[in-house]
Amino acid sequence: MASTAPQQISDRDLDDIFGPVFDRIAAGAVAREVDRRLAYEEVDWLRQAGFGALRVPAEYGGFGVSVRQLFRLLIDLAAAESNLPQALRVHFSFVEDQLLAEPGPAREHWLRAAGSGALVGNAITEPGIGAVDRYRTRLTRGSGDDWLLNGTKYYSTGSLYADYILAAADRDGERVSVLVDANADGVRQSDDWDGFGQRLTASGTTEFNDVRITEERVLGPGYGAPGRTYATSYLQLVQLAVLAGIAQRAESDVRAWVADRTRSYTHSVADLPRHDPLVQQVIGKLSAAAFSARASVLAVADLLDGVLAAGAQDDAALDAVELASAQAQLGVIDTVLTATTQLFEVGGASITSEDLRLDRHWRNARTISVHNPAVQKARAIGDHLLNGTDLPYAWSAGSREAQVRS
């Protein structure tokens, strides 16, 4: 008897859907960088194409793609605009949490919301606070059964583009995550992120002033909850996908620039830069960097596919993918930072032109790479391999027992 299981959409079909959208986004990348124009229109293009619903099952309005297919597309989106995968990072983790939740009305509600285009941002980190057990953001009892959310957050990545904001707060000494309507009364957002790279991720300040929260919008313990979770490796891998995309775009930008260039050094061995073996060597290294970064990301994505398909419950499997993502982090960061520095060797001072903005590739790569400092991750890997010390898990948008219920 023939199988009646739904056919998974192919990579070619996905490219046909999203490739033209990525091309439109890429066409304005330099202008957005120059003007510091947040990518509201571009996010709407992605929303209309169903990008935020990639992992949502078809019965809820999504594409039902694999984790590998998602990260393959995240790399290509990062090549078009490196800010956007980072801005959507928590959204995709939130969708995964719903996929892992127990079947019921809550799960169906949020999967259908994501399938219809709803996006989730975040407001976790606080100014001056280095530990999750010292949040000053508070959830206190309001009138009736409702709660009031008050506090200030920074690094609110993606929230200006989002319909909902996943916020971390303290409720009577307990850490909780809260899902807030982005346009709710008392929510104020600012684009005041002042980093020299990834400037369009909408990673600024979010203020909550007596924002009314219903009980069903209070999640589990959220960020910093103890124990193993798929989400640390998953969220780290989105950052690595950004780096892989940066390498891909840097190689294509520089190759196009060299191919059109007619001016060469007086002491070059070739009349045209594209015929210079030293320039060819730089292009070859850039290409290798993009290839190896992509391969590393997809290798970890394959592991995540297995972990998530099995319900993300097996501690050994969670440790394996956490270790793999940490190892990939160290390799990808070194590879991409080196590549985005070496790219300037193919030309003289003209390659530093502001019109080209090729420096954005290094600035963006350097910025995304310090979100989880590699020096700390290297130590954790070594301690784990030498002494069996637990790997550092740091994120859970809810918990296995307490998913969002509305």
Coordinates of C-alpha atoms in Angstrom, one line a residue:
M1 CA 0.0 0.0 0.0
A2 CA 1.4 3.4 -0.9
S3 CA 2.3 5.8 1.9
T4 CA -0.1 8.6 2.6
A5 CA 2.5 10.7 4.5
P6 CA 2.8 14.2 3.1
Q7 CA 5.8 14.9 0.8
Q8 CA 8.4 17.2 2.3
I9 CA 9.0 20.2 0.1
S10 CA 12.3 20.1 -1.9
D11 CA 15.3 22.4 -1.6
R12 CA 14.7 23.4 -5.3
D13 CA 11.1 24.4 -4.5
L14 CA 12.2 26.4 -1.5
D15 CA 14.8 28.2 -3.6
D16 CA 12.1 29.0 -6.2
I17 CA 10.0 30.6 -3.5
F18 CA 12.6 32.4 -1.4
G19 CA 15.5 33.0 -3.9
P20 CA 13.7 36.0 -5.6
V21 CA 12.9 37.4 -2.2
F22 CA 16.5 37.1 -1.1
D23 CA 17.7 38.8 -4.3
R24 CA 15.3 41.7 -3.7
I25 CA 16.6 42.0 -0.1
A26 CA 20.3 41.8 -1.2
A27 CA 19.8 44.6 -3.8
G28 CA 19.3 47.2 -1.0
A29 CA 21.8 45.9 1.5
V30 CA 24.4 48.7 1.0
A31 CA 21.8 51.5 0.9
R32 CA 20.2 50.2 4.1
E33 CA 23.7 50.1 5.8
V34 CA 24.5 53.7 4.7
D35 CA 21.2 55.1 5.8
R36 CA 20.7 52.8 8.8
R37 CA 17.2 52.0 7.6
L38 CA 15.6 49.2 9.6
A39 CA 14.4 46.5 7.3
Y40 CA 10.7 46.7 7.9
E41 CA 9.7 46.3 4.3
E42 CA 12.1 43.4 3.8
V43 CA 10.7 41.6 6.8
D44 CA 7.2 42.1 5.3
W45 CA 8.5 40.4 2.1
L46 CA 9.7 37.5 4.2
R47 CA 6.4 37.4 6.2
Q48 CA 4.3 37.4 3.0
A49 CA 6.4 34.5 1.6
G50 CA 6.0 32.5 4.7
F51 CA 9.6 32.5 5.9
G52 CA 8.7 32.6 9.6
A53 CA 6.5 29.5 9.0
L54 CA 9.2 27.3 7.5
R55 CA 9.2 24.8 10.4
V56 CA 5.4 25.1 11.0
P57 CA 3.6 21.9 9.8
A58 CA 1.6 22.3 6.6
E59 CA -1.7 21.6 8.4
Y60 CA -1.1 24.8 10.4
G61 CA -0.2 26.9 7.3
G62 CA 3.6 26.4 7.1
F63 CA 6.1 24.5 5.0
G64 CA 7.1 21.8 7.5
V65 CA 10.7 21.9 6.4
S66 CA 13.5 20.0 8.2
V67 CA 16.0 21.8 10.5
R68 CA 18.7 21.4 7.8
Q69 CA 16.5 23.0 5.2
L70 CA 15.7 25.9 7.6
F71 CA 19.4 26.6 8.3
R72 CA 20.3 26.3 4.6
L73 CA 17.8 29.1 3.9
L74 CA 19.1 31.1 6.9
I75 CA 22.6 31.1 5.5
D76 CA 21.2 32.3 2.1
L77 CA 19.2 35.0 3.8
A78 CA 22.3 36.1 5.8
A79 CA 24.2 36.4 2.5
A80 CA 21.4 38.8 1.3
E81 CA 21.1 40.7 4.6
S82 CA 23.0 39.4 7.7
N83 CA 20.8 41.3 10.1
L84 CA 17.7 39.4 9.4
P85 CA 18.4 35.8 10.5
Q86 CA 19.7 37.3 13.8
A87 CA 16.5 39.3 14.1
L88 CA 14.4 36.2 13.6
R89 CA 16.5 33.9 15.9
V90 CA 14.2 33.8 18.9
H91 CA 11.1 33.5 16.6
F92 CA 12.4 30.1 15.2
S93 CA 13.2 28.9 18.7
F94 CA 9.7 29.8 19.9
V95 CA 8.2 27.8 17.0
E96 CA 10.4 24.8 18.0
D97 CA 9.1 25.1 21.5
Q98 CA 5.5 24.8 20.2
L99 CA 6.4 21.8 18.0
L100 CA 7.8 20.1 21.2
A101 CA 4.8 21.0 23.3
E102 CA 2.0 18.6 24.2
P103 CA -0.8 18.5 21.6
G104 CA -3.7 20.8 22.6
P105 CA -5.3 24.2 21.9
A106 CA -2.3 26.2 23.0
R107 CA 0.1 24.5 20.7
E108 CA -2.3 24.7 17.8
H109 CA -3.0 28.4 18.4
W110 CA 0.6 29.5 18.3
L111 CA 1.5 27.2 15.4
R112 CA -1.4 28.7 13.4
A113 CA -0.3 32.2 14.4
A114 CA 3.2 31.5 13.1
G115 CA 1.7 29.8 10.1
S116 CA -0.3 33.0 9.4
G117 CA 2.8 35.2 9.6
A118 CA 3.1 36.2 13.3
L119 CA 6.7 36.8 14.4
V120 CA 8.2 36.7 17.9
G121 CA 11.1 38.9 19.1
N122 CA 12.8 39.0 22.5
A123 CA 13.5 41.2 25.5
I124 CA 15.7 39.1 27.8
T125 CA 18.9 41.0 28.7
E126 CA 18.9 44.0 31.0
P127 CA 21.3 46.9 31.2
G128 CA 24.1 46.3 33.7
I129 CA 22.8 42.9 34.7
G130 CA 25.2 40.0 34.0
A131 CA 23.2 37.2 35.6
V132 CA 19.7 35.9 35.0
D133 CA 19.0 35.6 38.8
R134 CA 19.2 39.4 39.2
Y135 CA 16.5 40.6 36.8
R136 CA 15.0 43.9 37.8
T137 CA 12.0 43.5 35.5
R138 CA 9.1 42.4 37.6
L139 CA 5.8 40.7 37.1
T140 CA 3.5 41.8 39.9
R141 CA -0.2 41.1 40.6
G142 CA -2.6 43.6 38.9
S143 CA -6.3 43.7 39.1
G144 CA -8.2 40.4 39.1
D145 CA -6.2 37.5 37.7
D146 CA -4.0 39.7 35.5
W147 CA -0.3 40.7 36.0
L148 CA 1.6 43.9 35.4
L149 CA 5.0 43.8 33.7
N150 CA 7.5 46.6 34.5
G151 CA 11.2 46.9 33.6
T152 CA 13.8 47.8 31.0
K153 CA 15.5 45.5 28.6
Y154 CA 18.4 45.9 26.1
Y155 CA 19.5 43.8 23.1
S156 CA 15.8 43.3 22.3
T157 CA 16.8 41.7 19.0
G158 CA 14.1 41.6 16.4
S159 CA 11.4 43.0 18.6
L160 CA 10.8 46.1 16.4
Y161 CA 9.9 43.7 13.6
A162 CA 7.8 41.4 15.7
D163 CA 4.2 40.9 16.7
Y164 CA 5.0 39.4 20.1
I165 CA 7.9 39.9 22.4
L166 CA 9.3 37.1 24.6
A167 CA 10.4 38.8 27.8
A168 CA 12.1 37.5 30.9
A169 CA 11.0 38.7 34.4
D170 CA 11.0 38.0 38.1
R171 CA 7.7 36.9 39.7
D172 CA 7.9 36.6 43.4
G173 CA 11.5 35.4 43.2
E174 CA 10.8 33.0 40.3
R175 CA 12.2 33.5 36.8
V176 CA 9.5 33.4 34.2
S177 CA 9.1 34.2 30.5
V178 CA 6.2 36.3 29.3
L179 CA 4.8 36.6 25.9
V180 CA 3.8 40.3 25.3
D181 CA 1.9 41.9 22.4
A182 CA 4.4 44.2 20.8
N183 CA 1.8 46.9 20.4
A184 CA 0.4 46.6 23.9
D185 CA -0.2 49.7 26.0
G186 CA 2.9 50.4 28.1
V187 CA 5.4 48.9 25.6
R188 CA 8.0 51.3 24.3
Q189 CA 10.8 50.3 21.9
S190 CA 13.8 52.2 20.7
D191 CA 16.4 51.5 18.0
D192 CA 19.3 52.6 20.1
W193 CA 21.7 49.7 19.5
D194 CA 25.1 51.3 19.1
G195 CA 27.3 48.4 18.0
F196 CA 29.5 49.0 14.9
G197 CA 28.1 45.9 13.2
Q198 CA 24.7 44.2 12.8
R199 CA 23.2 47.6 13.0
L200 CA 19.8 46.7 11.6
T201 CA 18.8 43.8 13.9
A202 CA 16.6 46.1 16.0
S203 CA 18.5 45.2 19.1
G204 CA 17.8 48.3 21.2
T205 CA 15.9 49.1 24.4
T206 CA 12.4 47.9 25.3
E207 CA 10.6 49.4 28.2
F208 CA 7.6 47.8 29.9
N209 CA 5.4 50.2 32.0
D210 CA 2.4 48.5 33.7
V211 CA 1.9 46.2 30.7
R212 CA -1.1 44.0 31.5
I213 CA -0.4 40.3 31.1
T214 CA -2.9 37.5 31.4
E215 CA -2.0 34.3 33.2
E216 CA -2.0 32.3 30.0
R217 CA 0.8 34.5 28.6
V218 CA 3.2 33.5 31.5
L219 CA 5.5 30.8 30.3
G220 CA 7.8 28.5 32.2
P221 CA 11.1 29.5 33.8
G222 CA 12.6 30.7 30.5
Y223 CA 16.1 32.0 29.9
G224 CA 18.6 30.6 32.3
A225 CA 16.5 27.7 33.5
P226 CA 18.8 24.9 34.8
G227 CA 19.1 21.7 32.8
R228 CA 19.7 20.6 29.3
T229 CA 17.8 22.1 26.3
Y230 CA 18.1 22.0 22.6
A231 CA 17.8 25.7 22.4
T232 CA 21.4 26.8 23.3
S233 CA 22.8 24.9 20.4
Y234 CA 19.9 26.0 18.1
L235 CA 20.3 29.7 18.9
Q236 CA 24.1 29.5 18.6
L237 CA 23.7 27.8 15.2
V238 CA 21.6 30.7 13.9
Q239 CA 24.5 33.0 14.7
L240 CA 26.9 30.6 12.9
A241 CA 24.5 30.6 9.9
V242 CA 24.8 34.4 9.9
L243 CA 28.6 34.1 9.8
A244 CA 28.4 31.5 7.0
G245 CA 26.1 33.9 5.0
I246 CA 28.5 36.8 5.6
A247 CA 31.3 34.7 4.2
Q248 CA 29.2 33.8 1.2
R249 CA 28.3 37.4 0.4
A250 CA 31.8 38.7 1.0
E251 CA 33.2 36.2 -1.5
S252 CA 30.6 37.1 -4.2
D253 CA 31.0 40.8 -3.6
V254 CA 34.8 40.7 -3.9
R255 CA 34.8 38.3 -6.8
A256 CA 32.4 40.7 -8.7
W257 CA 34.6 43.7 -7.9
V258 CA 37.8 41.9 -9.1
A259 CA 36.2 40.6 -12.3
D260 CA 35.3 44.1 -13.4
R261 CA 38.5 45.8 -12.3
T262 CA 41.1 46.9 -15.0
R263 CA 43.6 48.7 -12.8
S264 CA 46.4 46.7 -11.3
Y265 CA 49.6 47.3 -9.3
T266 CA 52.6 48.4 -11.2
H267 CA 54.6 45.5 -9.8
S268 CA 51.8 42.9 -10.3
V269 CA 52.6 39.9 -12.5
A270 CA 49.4 40.4 -14.5
D271 CA 47.9 43.3 -16.4
L272 CA 44.4 42.5 -15.0
P273 CA 43.7 41.8 -11.3
R274 CA 41.6 38.7 -12.3
H275 CA 44.7 37.2 -13.9
D276 CA 47.0 37.9 -10.9
P277 CA 47.7 34.6 -9.1
L278 CA 47.9 36.3 -5.7
V279 CA 44.5 37.8 -6.2
Q280 CA 43.2 34.5 -7.4
Q281 CA 44.5 32.9 -4.2
V282 CA 42.6 35.3 -2.0
I283 CA 39.4 34.6 -3.9
G284 CA 40.0 30.9 -3.5
K285 CA 40.5 31.3 0.2
L286 CA 37.3 33.3 0.5
S287 CA 35.4 30.6 -1.4
A288 CA 36.8 27.9 0.9
A289 CA 35.8 29.9 4.0
A290 CA 32.2 30.2 2.7
F291 CA 32.1 26.5 1.9
S292 CA 33.5 25.3 5.2
A293 CA 31.3 27.6 7.3
R294 CA 28.2 26.4 5.5
A295 CA 29.3 22.7 5.8
S296 CA 29.8 23.2 9.6
V297 CA 26.4 24.8 10.1
L298 CA 24.6 22.1 8.1
A299 CA 26.4 19.3 9.9
V300 CA 25.2 20.6 13.3
A301 CA 21.7 21.1 11.8
D302 CA 21.6 17.4 10.8
L303 CA 22.2 16.6 14.5
L304 CA 19.5 19.0 15.6
D305 CA 17.1 17.4 13.2
G306 CA 17.5 14.1 15.0
V307 CA 17.4 15.6 18.5
L308 CA 14.2 17.5 17.8
A309 CA 12.5 14.7 15.9
A310 CA 13.0 12.5 19.0
G311 CA 11.4 15.2 21.3
A312 CA 14.7 16.8 22.6
Q313 CA 14.5 14.5 25.7
D314 CA 17.7 12.5 25.4
D315 CA 20.4 14.0 27.6
A316 CA 23.3 12.3 25.6
A317 CA 21.9 13.5 22.3
L318 CA 21.5 17.0 23.7
D319 CA 25.1 17.0 25.0
A320 CA 26.3 15.8 21.6
V321 CA 24.6 18.6 19.6
E322 CA 25.6 21.2 22.2
L323 CA 29.3 20.1 21.9
A324 CA 29.1 20.0 18.1
S325 CA 27.6 23.6 18.0
A326 CA 30.4 24.8 20.4
Q327 CA 33.1 23.2 18.3
A328 CA 31.6 24.6 15.1
Q329 CA 31.5 28.0 16.7
L330 CA 35.3 28.1 17.2
G331 CA 36.0 26.9 13.7
V332 CA 33.5 29.1 11.9
I333 CA 34.4 32.3 13.8
D334 CA 38.1 32.0 13.0
T335 CA 37.5 31.1 9.4
V336 CA 35.1 33.9 8.7
L337 CA 36.9 36.7 10.6
T338 CA 40.1 35.8 8.7
A339 CA 38.4 35.7 5.4
T340 CA 36.6 39.1 5.9
T341 CA 40.0 40.6 6.8
Q342 CA 41.9 39.1 3.9
L343 CA 39.4 40.2 1.3
F344 CA 41.0 43.7 1.2
E345 CA 44.2 42.2 -0.2
V346 CA 42.8 42.0 -3.7
G347 CA 42.9 45.8 -4.2
G348 CA 44.5 49.0 -3.2
A349 CA 43.0 51.8 -1.3
S350 CA 40.0 51.9 -3.7
I351 CA 38.6 48.7 -2.2
T352 CA 38.0 50.6 1.0
S353 CA 35.5 52.9 -0.7
E354 CA 32.5 53.8 1.3
D355 CA 30.4 53.1 -1.8
L356 CA 31.3 49.5 -1.6
R357 CA 31.0 49.1 2.2
L358 CA 33.0 45.9 2.1
D359 CA 34.0 46.7 5.7
R360 CA 30.5 45.8 6.8
H361 CA 31.3 42.1 6.3
W362 CA 34.1 42.2 8.9
R363 CA 32.1 44.5 11.2
N364 CA 29.1 42.3 11.1
A365 CA 31.1 39.1 11.5
R366 CA 33.1 40.6 14.4
T367 CA 29.8 41.7 16.1
I368 CA 27.9 38.5 15.8
S369 CA 30.9 36.4 16.9
V370 CA 31.2 38.1 20.3
H371 CA 27.6 37.4 21.3
N372 CA 28.8 34.1 22.9
P373 CA 32.6 34.8 23.4
A374 CA 34.6 32.1 21.8
V375 CA 37.3 32.2 24.5
Q376 CA 34.7 31.1 27.1
K377 CA 33.3 28.4 24.8
A378 CA 36.8 27.0 24.1
R379 CA 37.4 26.7 27.9
A380 CA 34.0 25.0 28.4
I381 CA 34.8 22.5 25.6
G382 CA 38.2 21.6 27.1
D383 CA 36.8 21.3 30.6
H384 CA 34.0 19.0 29.3
L385 CA 36.4 16.8 27.3
L386 CA 39.1 16.6 30.0
N387 CA 37.0 16.4 33.2
G388 CA 33.5 15.5 32.1
T389 CA 32.1 18.9 33.3
D390 CA 28.6 19.7 32.1
L391 CA 28.5 22.0 29.1
P392 CA 26.9 25.4 29.8
Y393 CA 23.3 25.5 28.8
A394 CA 21.7 29.0 29.0
W395 CA 18.4 29.2 27.2
S396 CA 14.9 27.8 27.3
A397 CA 11.8 29.7 26.0
G398 CA 9.6 28.0 28.5
S399 CA 10.0 24.4 29.7
R400 CA 9.0 20.9 28.8
E401 CA 6.4 21.0 31.5
A402 CA 5.2 24.6 31.1
Q403 CA 4.7 25.8 27.5
V404 CA 2.7 28.9 26.7
R405 CA -1.0 28.0 27.1
S406 CA -2.9 30.4 24.9

